[in-house]
PDB file of C-alpha atoms in Angstrom:
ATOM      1  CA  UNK N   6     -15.906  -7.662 -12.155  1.00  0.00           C
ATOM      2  CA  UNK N   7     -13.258  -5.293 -11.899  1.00  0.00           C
ATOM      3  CA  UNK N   8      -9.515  -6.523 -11.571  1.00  0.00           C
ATOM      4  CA  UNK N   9      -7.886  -3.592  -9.719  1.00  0.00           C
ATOM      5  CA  UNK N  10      -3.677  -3.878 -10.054  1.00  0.00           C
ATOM      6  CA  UNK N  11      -1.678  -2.028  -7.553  1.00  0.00           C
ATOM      7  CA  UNK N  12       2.000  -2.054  -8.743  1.00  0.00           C
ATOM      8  CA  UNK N  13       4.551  -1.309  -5.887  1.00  0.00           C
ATOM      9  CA  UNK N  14       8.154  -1.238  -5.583  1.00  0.00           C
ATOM     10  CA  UNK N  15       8.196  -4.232  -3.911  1.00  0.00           C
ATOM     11  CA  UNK N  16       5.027  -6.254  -5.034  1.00  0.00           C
ATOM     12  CA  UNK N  17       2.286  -6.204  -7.623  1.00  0.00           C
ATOM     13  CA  UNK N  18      -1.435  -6.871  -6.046  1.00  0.00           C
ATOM     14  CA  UNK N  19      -4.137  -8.372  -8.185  1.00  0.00           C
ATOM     15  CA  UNK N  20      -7.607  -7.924  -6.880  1.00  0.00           C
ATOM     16  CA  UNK N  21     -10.991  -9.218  -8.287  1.00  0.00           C
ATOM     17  CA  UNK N  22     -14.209  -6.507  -7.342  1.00  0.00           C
ATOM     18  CA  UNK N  23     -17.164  -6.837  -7.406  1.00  0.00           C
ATOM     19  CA  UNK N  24     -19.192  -3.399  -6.675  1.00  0.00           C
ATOM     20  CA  UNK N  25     -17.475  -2.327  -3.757  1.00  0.00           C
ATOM     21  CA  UNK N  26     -16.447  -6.223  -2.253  1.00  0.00           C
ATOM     22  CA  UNK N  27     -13.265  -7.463  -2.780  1.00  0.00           C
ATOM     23  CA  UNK N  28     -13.711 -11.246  -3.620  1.00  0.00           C
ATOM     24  CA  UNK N  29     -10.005 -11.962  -3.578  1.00  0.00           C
ATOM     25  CA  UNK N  30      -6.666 -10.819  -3.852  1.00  0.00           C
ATOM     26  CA  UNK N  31      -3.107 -12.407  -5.060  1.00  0.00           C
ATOM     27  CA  UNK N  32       0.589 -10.774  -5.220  1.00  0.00           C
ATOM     28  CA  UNK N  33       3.912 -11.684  -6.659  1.00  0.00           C
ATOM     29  CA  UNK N  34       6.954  -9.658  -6.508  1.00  0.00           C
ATOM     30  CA  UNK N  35       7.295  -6.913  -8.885  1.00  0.00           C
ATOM     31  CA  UNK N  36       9.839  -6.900 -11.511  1.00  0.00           C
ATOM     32  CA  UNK N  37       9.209  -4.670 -14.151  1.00  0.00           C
ATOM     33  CA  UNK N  38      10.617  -7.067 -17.059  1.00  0.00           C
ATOM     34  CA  UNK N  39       7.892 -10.018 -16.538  1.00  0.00           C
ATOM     35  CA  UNK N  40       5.447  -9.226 -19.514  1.00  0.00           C
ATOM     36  CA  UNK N  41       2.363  -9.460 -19.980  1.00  0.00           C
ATOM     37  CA  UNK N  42       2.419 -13.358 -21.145  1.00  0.00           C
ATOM     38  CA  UNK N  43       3.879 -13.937 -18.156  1.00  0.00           C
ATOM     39  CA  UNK N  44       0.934 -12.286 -15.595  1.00  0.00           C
ATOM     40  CA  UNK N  45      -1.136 -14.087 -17.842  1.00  0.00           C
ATOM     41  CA  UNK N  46      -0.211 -17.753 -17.521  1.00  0.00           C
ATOM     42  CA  UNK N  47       0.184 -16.718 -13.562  1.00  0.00           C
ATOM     43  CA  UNK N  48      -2.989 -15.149 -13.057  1.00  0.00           C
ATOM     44  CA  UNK N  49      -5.270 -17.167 -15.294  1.00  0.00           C
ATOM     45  CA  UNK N  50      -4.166 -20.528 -13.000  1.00  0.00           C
ATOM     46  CA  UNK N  51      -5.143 -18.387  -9.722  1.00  0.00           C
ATOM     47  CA  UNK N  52      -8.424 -17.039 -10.950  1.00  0.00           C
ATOM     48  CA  UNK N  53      -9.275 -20.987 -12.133  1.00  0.00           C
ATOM     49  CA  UNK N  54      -8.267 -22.273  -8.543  1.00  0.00           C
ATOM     50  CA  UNK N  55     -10.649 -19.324  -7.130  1.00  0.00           C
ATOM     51  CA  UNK N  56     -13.444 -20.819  -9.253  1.00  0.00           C
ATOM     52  CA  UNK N  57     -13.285 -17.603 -11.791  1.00  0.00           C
ATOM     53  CA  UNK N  58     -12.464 -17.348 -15.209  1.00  0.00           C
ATOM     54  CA  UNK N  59     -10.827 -14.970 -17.436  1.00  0.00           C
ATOM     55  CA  UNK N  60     -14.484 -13.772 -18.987  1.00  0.00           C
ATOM     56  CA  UNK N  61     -15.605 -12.553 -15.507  1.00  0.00           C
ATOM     57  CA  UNK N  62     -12.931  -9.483 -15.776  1.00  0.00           C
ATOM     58  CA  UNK N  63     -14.753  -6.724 -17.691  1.00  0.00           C
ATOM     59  CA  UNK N  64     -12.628  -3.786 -16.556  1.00  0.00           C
ATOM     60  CA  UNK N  65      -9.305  -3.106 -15.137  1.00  0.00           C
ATOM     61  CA  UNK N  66      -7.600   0.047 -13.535  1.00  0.00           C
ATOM     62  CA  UNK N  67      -3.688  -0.086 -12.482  1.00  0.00           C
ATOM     63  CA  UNK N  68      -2.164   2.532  -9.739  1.00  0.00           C
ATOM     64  CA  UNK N  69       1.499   2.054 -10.010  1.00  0.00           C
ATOM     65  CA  UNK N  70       4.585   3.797  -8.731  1.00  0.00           C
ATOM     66  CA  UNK N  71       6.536   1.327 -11.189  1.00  0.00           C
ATOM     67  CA  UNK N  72       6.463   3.231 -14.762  1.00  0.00           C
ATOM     68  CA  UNK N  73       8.097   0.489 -16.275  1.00  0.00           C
ATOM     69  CA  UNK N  74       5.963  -1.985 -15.403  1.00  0.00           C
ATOM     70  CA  UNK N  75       2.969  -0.281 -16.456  1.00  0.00           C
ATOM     71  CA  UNK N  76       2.909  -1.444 -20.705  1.00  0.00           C
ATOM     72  CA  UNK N  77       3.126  -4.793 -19.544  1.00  0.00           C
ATOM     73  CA  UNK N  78       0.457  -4.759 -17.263  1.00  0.00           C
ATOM     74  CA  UNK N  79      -1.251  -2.946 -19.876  1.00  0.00           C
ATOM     75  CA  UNK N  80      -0.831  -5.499 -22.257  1.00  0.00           C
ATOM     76  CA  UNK N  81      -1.790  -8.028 -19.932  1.00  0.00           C
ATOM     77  CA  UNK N  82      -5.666  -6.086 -19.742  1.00  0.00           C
ATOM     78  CA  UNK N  83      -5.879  -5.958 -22.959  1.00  0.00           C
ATOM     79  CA  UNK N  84      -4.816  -8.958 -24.641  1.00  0.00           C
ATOM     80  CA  UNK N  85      -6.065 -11.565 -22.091  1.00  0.00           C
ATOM     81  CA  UNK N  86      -9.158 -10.219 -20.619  1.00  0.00           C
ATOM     82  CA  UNK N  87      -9.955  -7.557 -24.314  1.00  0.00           C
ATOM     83  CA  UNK N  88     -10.149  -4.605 -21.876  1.00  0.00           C
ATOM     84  CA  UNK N  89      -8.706  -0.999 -21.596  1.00  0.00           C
ATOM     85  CA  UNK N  90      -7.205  -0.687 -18.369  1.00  0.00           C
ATOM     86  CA  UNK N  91      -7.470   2.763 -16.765  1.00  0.00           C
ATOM     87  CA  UNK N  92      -4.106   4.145 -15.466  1.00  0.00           C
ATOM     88  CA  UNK N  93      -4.874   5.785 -11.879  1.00  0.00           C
ATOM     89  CA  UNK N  94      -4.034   9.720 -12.249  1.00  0.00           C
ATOM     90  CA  UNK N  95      -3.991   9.699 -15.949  1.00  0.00           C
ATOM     91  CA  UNK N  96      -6.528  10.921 -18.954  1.00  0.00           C
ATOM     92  CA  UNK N  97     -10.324   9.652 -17.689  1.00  0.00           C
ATOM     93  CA  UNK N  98      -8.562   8.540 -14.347  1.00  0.00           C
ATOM     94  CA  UNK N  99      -7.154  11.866 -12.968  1.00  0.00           C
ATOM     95  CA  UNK N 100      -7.321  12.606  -9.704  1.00  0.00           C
ATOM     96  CA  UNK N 101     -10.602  13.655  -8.184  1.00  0.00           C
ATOM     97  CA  UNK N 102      -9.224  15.013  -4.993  1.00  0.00           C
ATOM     98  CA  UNK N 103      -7.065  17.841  -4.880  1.00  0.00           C
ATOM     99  CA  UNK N 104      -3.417  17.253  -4.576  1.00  0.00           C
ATOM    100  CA  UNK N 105      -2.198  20.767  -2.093  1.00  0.00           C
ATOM    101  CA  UNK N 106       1.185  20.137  -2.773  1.00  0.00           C
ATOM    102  CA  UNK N 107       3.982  21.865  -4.043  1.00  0.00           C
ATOM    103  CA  UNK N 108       4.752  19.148  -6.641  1.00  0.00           C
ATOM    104  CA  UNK N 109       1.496  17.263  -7.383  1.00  0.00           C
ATOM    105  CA  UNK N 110       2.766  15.599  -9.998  1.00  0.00           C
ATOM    106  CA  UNK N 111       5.098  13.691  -8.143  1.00  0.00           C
ATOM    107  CA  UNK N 112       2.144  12.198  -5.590  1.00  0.00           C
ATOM    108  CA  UNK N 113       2.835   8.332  -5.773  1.00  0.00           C
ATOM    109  CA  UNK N 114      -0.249   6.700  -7.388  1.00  0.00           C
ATOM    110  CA  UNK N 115      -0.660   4.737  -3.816  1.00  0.00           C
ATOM    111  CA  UNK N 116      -0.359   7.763  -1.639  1.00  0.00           C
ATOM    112  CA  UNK N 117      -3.213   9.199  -3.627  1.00  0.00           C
ATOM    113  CA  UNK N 118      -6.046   6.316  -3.998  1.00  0.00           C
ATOM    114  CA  UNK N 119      -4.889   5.520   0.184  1.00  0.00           C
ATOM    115  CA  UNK N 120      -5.995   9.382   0.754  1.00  0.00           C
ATOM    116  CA  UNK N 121      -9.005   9.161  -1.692  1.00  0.00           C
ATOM    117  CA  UNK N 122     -10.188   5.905   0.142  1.00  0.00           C
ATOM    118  CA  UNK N 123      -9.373   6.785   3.796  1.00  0.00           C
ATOM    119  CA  UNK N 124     -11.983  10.301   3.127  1.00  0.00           C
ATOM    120  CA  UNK N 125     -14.692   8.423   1.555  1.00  0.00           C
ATOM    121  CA  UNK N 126     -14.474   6.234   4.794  1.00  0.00           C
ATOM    122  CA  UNK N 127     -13.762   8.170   7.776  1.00  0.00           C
ATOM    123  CA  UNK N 128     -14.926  11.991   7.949  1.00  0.00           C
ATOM    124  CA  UNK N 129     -12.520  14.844   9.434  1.00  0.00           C
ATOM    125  CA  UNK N 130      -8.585  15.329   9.570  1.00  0.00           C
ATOM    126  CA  UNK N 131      -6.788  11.848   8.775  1.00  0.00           C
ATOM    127  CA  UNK N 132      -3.187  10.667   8.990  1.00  0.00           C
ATOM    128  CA  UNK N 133      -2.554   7.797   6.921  1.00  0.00           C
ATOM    129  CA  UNK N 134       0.571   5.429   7.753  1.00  0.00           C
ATOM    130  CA  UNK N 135       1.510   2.791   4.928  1.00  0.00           C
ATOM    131  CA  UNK N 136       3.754   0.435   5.288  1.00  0.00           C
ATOM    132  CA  UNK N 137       5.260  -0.699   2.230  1.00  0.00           C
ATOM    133  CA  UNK N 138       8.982  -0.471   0.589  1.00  0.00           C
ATOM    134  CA  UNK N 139       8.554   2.551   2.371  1.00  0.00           C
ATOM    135  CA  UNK N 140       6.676   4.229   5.492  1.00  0.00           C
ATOM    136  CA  UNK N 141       4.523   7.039   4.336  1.00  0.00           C
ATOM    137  CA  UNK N 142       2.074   8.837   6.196  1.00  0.00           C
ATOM    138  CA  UNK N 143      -0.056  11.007   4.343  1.00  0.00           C
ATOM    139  CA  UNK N 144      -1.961  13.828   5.685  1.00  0.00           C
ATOM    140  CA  UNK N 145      -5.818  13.991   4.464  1.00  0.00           C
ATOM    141  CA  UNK N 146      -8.075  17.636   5.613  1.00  0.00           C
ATOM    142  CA  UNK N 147     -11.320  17.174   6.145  1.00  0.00           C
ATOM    143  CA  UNK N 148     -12.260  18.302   2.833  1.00  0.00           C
ATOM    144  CA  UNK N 149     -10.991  15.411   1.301  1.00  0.00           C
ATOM    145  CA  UNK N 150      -7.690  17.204  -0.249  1.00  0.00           C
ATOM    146  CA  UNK N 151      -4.165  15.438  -0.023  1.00  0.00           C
ATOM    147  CA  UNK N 152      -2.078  17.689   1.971  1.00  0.00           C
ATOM    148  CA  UNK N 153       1.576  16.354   1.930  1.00  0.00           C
ATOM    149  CA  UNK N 154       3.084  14.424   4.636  1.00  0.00           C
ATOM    150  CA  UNK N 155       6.286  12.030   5.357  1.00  0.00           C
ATOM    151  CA  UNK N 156       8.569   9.430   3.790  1.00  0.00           C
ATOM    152  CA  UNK N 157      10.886   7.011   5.699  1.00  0.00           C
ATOM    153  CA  UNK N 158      12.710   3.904   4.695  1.00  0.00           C
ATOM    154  CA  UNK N 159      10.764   0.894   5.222  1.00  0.00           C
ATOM    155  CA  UNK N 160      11.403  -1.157   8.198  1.00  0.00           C
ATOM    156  CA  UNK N 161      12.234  -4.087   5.742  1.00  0.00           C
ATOM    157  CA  UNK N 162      14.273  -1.796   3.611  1.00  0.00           C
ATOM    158  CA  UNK N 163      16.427  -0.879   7.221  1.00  0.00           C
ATOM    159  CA  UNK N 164      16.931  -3.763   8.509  1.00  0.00           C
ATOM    160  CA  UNK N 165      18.196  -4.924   4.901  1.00  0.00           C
ATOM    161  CA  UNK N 166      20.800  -2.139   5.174  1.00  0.00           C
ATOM    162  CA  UNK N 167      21.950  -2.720   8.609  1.00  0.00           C
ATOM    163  CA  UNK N 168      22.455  -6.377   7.531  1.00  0.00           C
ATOM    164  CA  UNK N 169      24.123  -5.597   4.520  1.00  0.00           C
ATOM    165  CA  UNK N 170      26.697  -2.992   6.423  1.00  0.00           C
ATOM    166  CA  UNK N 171      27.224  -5.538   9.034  1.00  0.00           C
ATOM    167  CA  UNK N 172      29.426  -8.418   8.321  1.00  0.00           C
ATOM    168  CA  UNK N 173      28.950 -10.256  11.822  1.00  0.00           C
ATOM    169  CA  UNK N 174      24.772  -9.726  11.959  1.00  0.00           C
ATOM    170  CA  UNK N 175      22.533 -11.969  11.434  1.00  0.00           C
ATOM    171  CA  UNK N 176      19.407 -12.214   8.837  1.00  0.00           C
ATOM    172  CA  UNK N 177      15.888 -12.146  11.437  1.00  0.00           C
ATOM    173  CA  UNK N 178      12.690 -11.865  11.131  1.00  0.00           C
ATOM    174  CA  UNK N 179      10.472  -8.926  11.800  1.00  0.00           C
ATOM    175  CA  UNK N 180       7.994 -10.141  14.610  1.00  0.00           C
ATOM    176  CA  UNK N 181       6.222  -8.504  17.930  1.00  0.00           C
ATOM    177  CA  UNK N 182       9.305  -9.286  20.386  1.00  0.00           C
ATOM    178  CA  UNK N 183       8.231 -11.187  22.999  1.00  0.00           C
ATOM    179  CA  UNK N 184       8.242  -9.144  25.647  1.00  0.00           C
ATOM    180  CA  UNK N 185       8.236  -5.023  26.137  1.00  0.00           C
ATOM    181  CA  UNK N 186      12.070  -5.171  27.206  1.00  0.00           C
ATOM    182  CA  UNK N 187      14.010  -3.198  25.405  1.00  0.00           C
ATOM    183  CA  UNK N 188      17.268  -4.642  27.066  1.00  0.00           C
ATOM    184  CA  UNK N 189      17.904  -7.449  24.089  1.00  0.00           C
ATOM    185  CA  UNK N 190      20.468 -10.054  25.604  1.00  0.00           C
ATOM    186  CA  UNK N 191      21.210 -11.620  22.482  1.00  0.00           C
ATOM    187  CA  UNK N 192      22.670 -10.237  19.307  1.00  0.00           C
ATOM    188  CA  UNK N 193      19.556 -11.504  17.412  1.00  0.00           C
ATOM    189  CA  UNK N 194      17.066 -10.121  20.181  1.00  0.00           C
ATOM    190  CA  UNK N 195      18.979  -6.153  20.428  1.00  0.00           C
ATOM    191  CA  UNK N 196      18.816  -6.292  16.733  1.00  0.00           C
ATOM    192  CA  UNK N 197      15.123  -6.810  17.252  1.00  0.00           C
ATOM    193  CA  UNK N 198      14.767  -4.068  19.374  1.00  0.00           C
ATOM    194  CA  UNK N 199      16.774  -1.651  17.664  1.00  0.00           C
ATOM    195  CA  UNK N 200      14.303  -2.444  14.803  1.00  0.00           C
ATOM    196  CA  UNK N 201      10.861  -2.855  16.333  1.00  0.00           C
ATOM    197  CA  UNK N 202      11.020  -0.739  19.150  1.00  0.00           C
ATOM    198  CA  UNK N 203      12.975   2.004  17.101  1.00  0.00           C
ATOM    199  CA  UNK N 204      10.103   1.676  14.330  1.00  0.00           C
ATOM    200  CA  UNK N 205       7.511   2.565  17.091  1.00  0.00           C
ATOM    201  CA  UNK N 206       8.816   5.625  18.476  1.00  0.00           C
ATOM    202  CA  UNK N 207       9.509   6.485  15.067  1.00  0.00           C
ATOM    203  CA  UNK N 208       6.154   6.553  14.546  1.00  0.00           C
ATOM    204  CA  UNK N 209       4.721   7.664  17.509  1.00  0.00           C
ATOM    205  CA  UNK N 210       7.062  10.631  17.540  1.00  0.00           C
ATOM    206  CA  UNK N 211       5.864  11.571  14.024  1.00  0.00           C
ATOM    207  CA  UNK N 212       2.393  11.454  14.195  1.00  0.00           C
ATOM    208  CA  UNK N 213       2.568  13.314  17.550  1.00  0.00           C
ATOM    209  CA  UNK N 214       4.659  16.556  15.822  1.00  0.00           C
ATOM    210  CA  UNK N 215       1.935  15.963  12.268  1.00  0.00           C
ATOM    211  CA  UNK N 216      -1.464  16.181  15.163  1.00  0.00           C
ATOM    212  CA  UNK N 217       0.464  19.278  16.841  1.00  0.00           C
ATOM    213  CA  UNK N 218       1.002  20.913  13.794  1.00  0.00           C
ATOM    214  CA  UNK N 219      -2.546  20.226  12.520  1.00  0.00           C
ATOM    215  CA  UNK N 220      -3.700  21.453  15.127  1.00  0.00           C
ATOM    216  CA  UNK N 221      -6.937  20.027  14.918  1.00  0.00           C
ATOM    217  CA  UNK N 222      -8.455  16.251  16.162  1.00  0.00           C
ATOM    218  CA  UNK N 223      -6.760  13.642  13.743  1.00  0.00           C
ATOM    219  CA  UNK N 224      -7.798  10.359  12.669  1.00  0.00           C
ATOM    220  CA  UNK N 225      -4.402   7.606  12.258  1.00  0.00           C
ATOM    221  CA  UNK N 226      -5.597   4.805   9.660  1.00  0.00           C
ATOM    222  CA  UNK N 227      -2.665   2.350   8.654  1.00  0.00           C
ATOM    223  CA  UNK N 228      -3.053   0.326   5.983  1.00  0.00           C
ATOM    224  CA  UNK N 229      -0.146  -2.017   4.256  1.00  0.00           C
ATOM    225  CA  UNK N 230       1.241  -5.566   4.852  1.00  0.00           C
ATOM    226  CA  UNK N 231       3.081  -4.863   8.571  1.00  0.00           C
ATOM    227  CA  UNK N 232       0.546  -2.705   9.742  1.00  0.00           C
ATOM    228  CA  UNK N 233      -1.430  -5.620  11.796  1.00  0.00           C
ATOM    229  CA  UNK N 234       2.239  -6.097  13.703  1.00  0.00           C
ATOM    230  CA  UNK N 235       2.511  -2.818  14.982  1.00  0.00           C
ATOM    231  CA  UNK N 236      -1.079  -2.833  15.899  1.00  0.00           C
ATOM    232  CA  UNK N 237      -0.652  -5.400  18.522  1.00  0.00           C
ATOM    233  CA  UNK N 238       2.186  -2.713  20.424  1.00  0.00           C
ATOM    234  CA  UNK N 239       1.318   0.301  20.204  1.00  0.00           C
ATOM    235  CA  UNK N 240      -2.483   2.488  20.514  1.00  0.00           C
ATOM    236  CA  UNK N 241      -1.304   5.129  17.674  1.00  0.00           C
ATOM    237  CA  UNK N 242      -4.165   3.834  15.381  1.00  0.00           C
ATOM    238  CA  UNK N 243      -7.446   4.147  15.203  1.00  0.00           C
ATOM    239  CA  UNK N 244      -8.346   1.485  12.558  1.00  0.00           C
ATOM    240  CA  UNK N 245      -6.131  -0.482  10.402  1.00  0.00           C
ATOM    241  CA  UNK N 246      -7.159  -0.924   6.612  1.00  0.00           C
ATOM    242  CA  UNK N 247      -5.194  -3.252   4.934  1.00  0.00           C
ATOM    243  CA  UNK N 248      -7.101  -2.941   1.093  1.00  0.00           C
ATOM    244  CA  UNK N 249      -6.743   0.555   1.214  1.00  0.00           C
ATOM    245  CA  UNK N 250      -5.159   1.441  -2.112  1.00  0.00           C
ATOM    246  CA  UNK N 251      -7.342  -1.564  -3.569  1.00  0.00           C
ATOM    247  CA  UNK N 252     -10.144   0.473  -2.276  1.00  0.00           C
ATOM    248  CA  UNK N 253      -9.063   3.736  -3.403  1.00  0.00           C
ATOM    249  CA  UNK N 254      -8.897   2.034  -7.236  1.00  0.00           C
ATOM    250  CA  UNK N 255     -11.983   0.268  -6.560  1.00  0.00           C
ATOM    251  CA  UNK N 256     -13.844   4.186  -6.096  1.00  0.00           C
ATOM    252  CA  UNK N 257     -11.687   5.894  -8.707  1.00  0.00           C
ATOM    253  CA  UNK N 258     -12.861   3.326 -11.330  1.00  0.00           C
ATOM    254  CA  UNK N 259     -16.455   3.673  -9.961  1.00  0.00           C
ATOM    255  CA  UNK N 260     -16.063   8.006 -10.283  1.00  0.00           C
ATOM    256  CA  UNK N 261     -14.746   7.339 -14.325  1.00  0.00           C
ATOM    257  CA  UNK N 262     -17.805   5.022 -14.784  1.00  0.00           C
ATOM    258  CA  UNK N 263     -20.494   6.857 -13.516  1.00  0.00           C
ATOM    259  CA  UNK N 264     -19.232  10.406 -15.206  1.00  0.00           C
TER     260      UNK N 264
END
């Protein structure tokens, strides 16, 4: 089986493939100092309590917008499971789509495999919204080729700096508010608000200027940890993919072993 790593700023997700079926999937919070010893003695416990061993892992590939993570993680492959990871967008691994950009070279690994995955899913013109450390939404043509697109701050990442600049707020919780008011009568509850609701129209507002200028009928996939808690408030997408970049390595390390 294949273990598929996606290294993010905020956390690193381990997956365990089989063809194209993703038989389970485990994350801890990226810091590029753990080393490879240390994923080890993590992941080897997990993979026992899912009933798998270390000699079911024949190949790895790792996407990562973390370079310094990526030796250890290396290490980890090969050590541990005596394989040689792939490194999405490098050597065997490069990119199979075209990147139409001005500076392809600085594509995030993630923004790439999501964009690879969402066209070998859904045909035509395709926004893709991921929420991680932060909000990207990548624009996909119908040829398959990664057009550009959009980068905001997280909500996670805005709410930590509105806390952070604000002596007198309060730490919450991102959560559907529970109800559509937009009138908070709390300090906890406008701060909720101000967060959510503000994230919405955010979006909404985006991908209503990105369809304009496309010009053409657009697909909105979202894919990332919050994207299920937008979902429930708003009709902006048309599917919601959470294993999208796990997909996306999934197909790139099918492409390098079938060439």
């Amino acid at each position: 089986m294949l273990l598929a790593i996606d290294a993010g700023n905020t956390n690193v997700v381990f997956a365990l493939v089989d063809g194209r079926e993703i038989k389970t999937r485990w994350r801890i919070a990226t810091d590029p100092r753990r080393t490879g010893d240390e994923y080890a003695v993590w992941l080897h416990q997990l993979l026992e309590l899912e009933g798998y061993s270390k000699a079911d892992v024949t190949a790895a590939i790792i996407g990562t917008v973390v370079p310094r993570a990526t030796h250890n993680l290396e290490v980890l492959a090969s050590k541990y499971f005596g394989v040689e990871a792939l490194i999405a967008g490098e050597g065997k691994a490069a990119w199979p789509i075209p990147l139409d950009v001005d500076e392809p070279q600085n594509v995030g690994a993630d923004r790439a495999l999501n964009a690879m995955a969402a066209h070998a899913k859904f045909p035509g013109d395709l926004i893709v919204i991921d929420f991680g450390t932060a909000t990207t939404f990548d624009i996909v043509d119908y040829n398959g080729a990664y057009k550009g697109g959009i980068i905001a701050p997280g909500i996670n990442l805005s709410l930590d700096a509105l806390v952070n600049a604000a002596a007198k707020l309060p730490r919450i919780a991102i959560e559907v508010p529970e109800n559509t008011s937009v009138i908070g009568r709390t300090t906890a509850s406008q701060m909720l608000t101000g967060v959510y609701w503000g994230y919405v129209a955010m979006m909404e507002g985006l991908v209503a200027r990105l369809k304009e200028e496309i010009g053409r009928p657009v697909k909105v996939i979202a894919t990332g940890g919050l994207a299920a808690l937008f979902d429930k408030q708003t009709d902006l997408f048309d599917t919601v993919e959470p294993d999208l970049t796990i997909r996306g390595l999934s197909l790139l390390h099918e492409k390098v072993a079938s060439a």
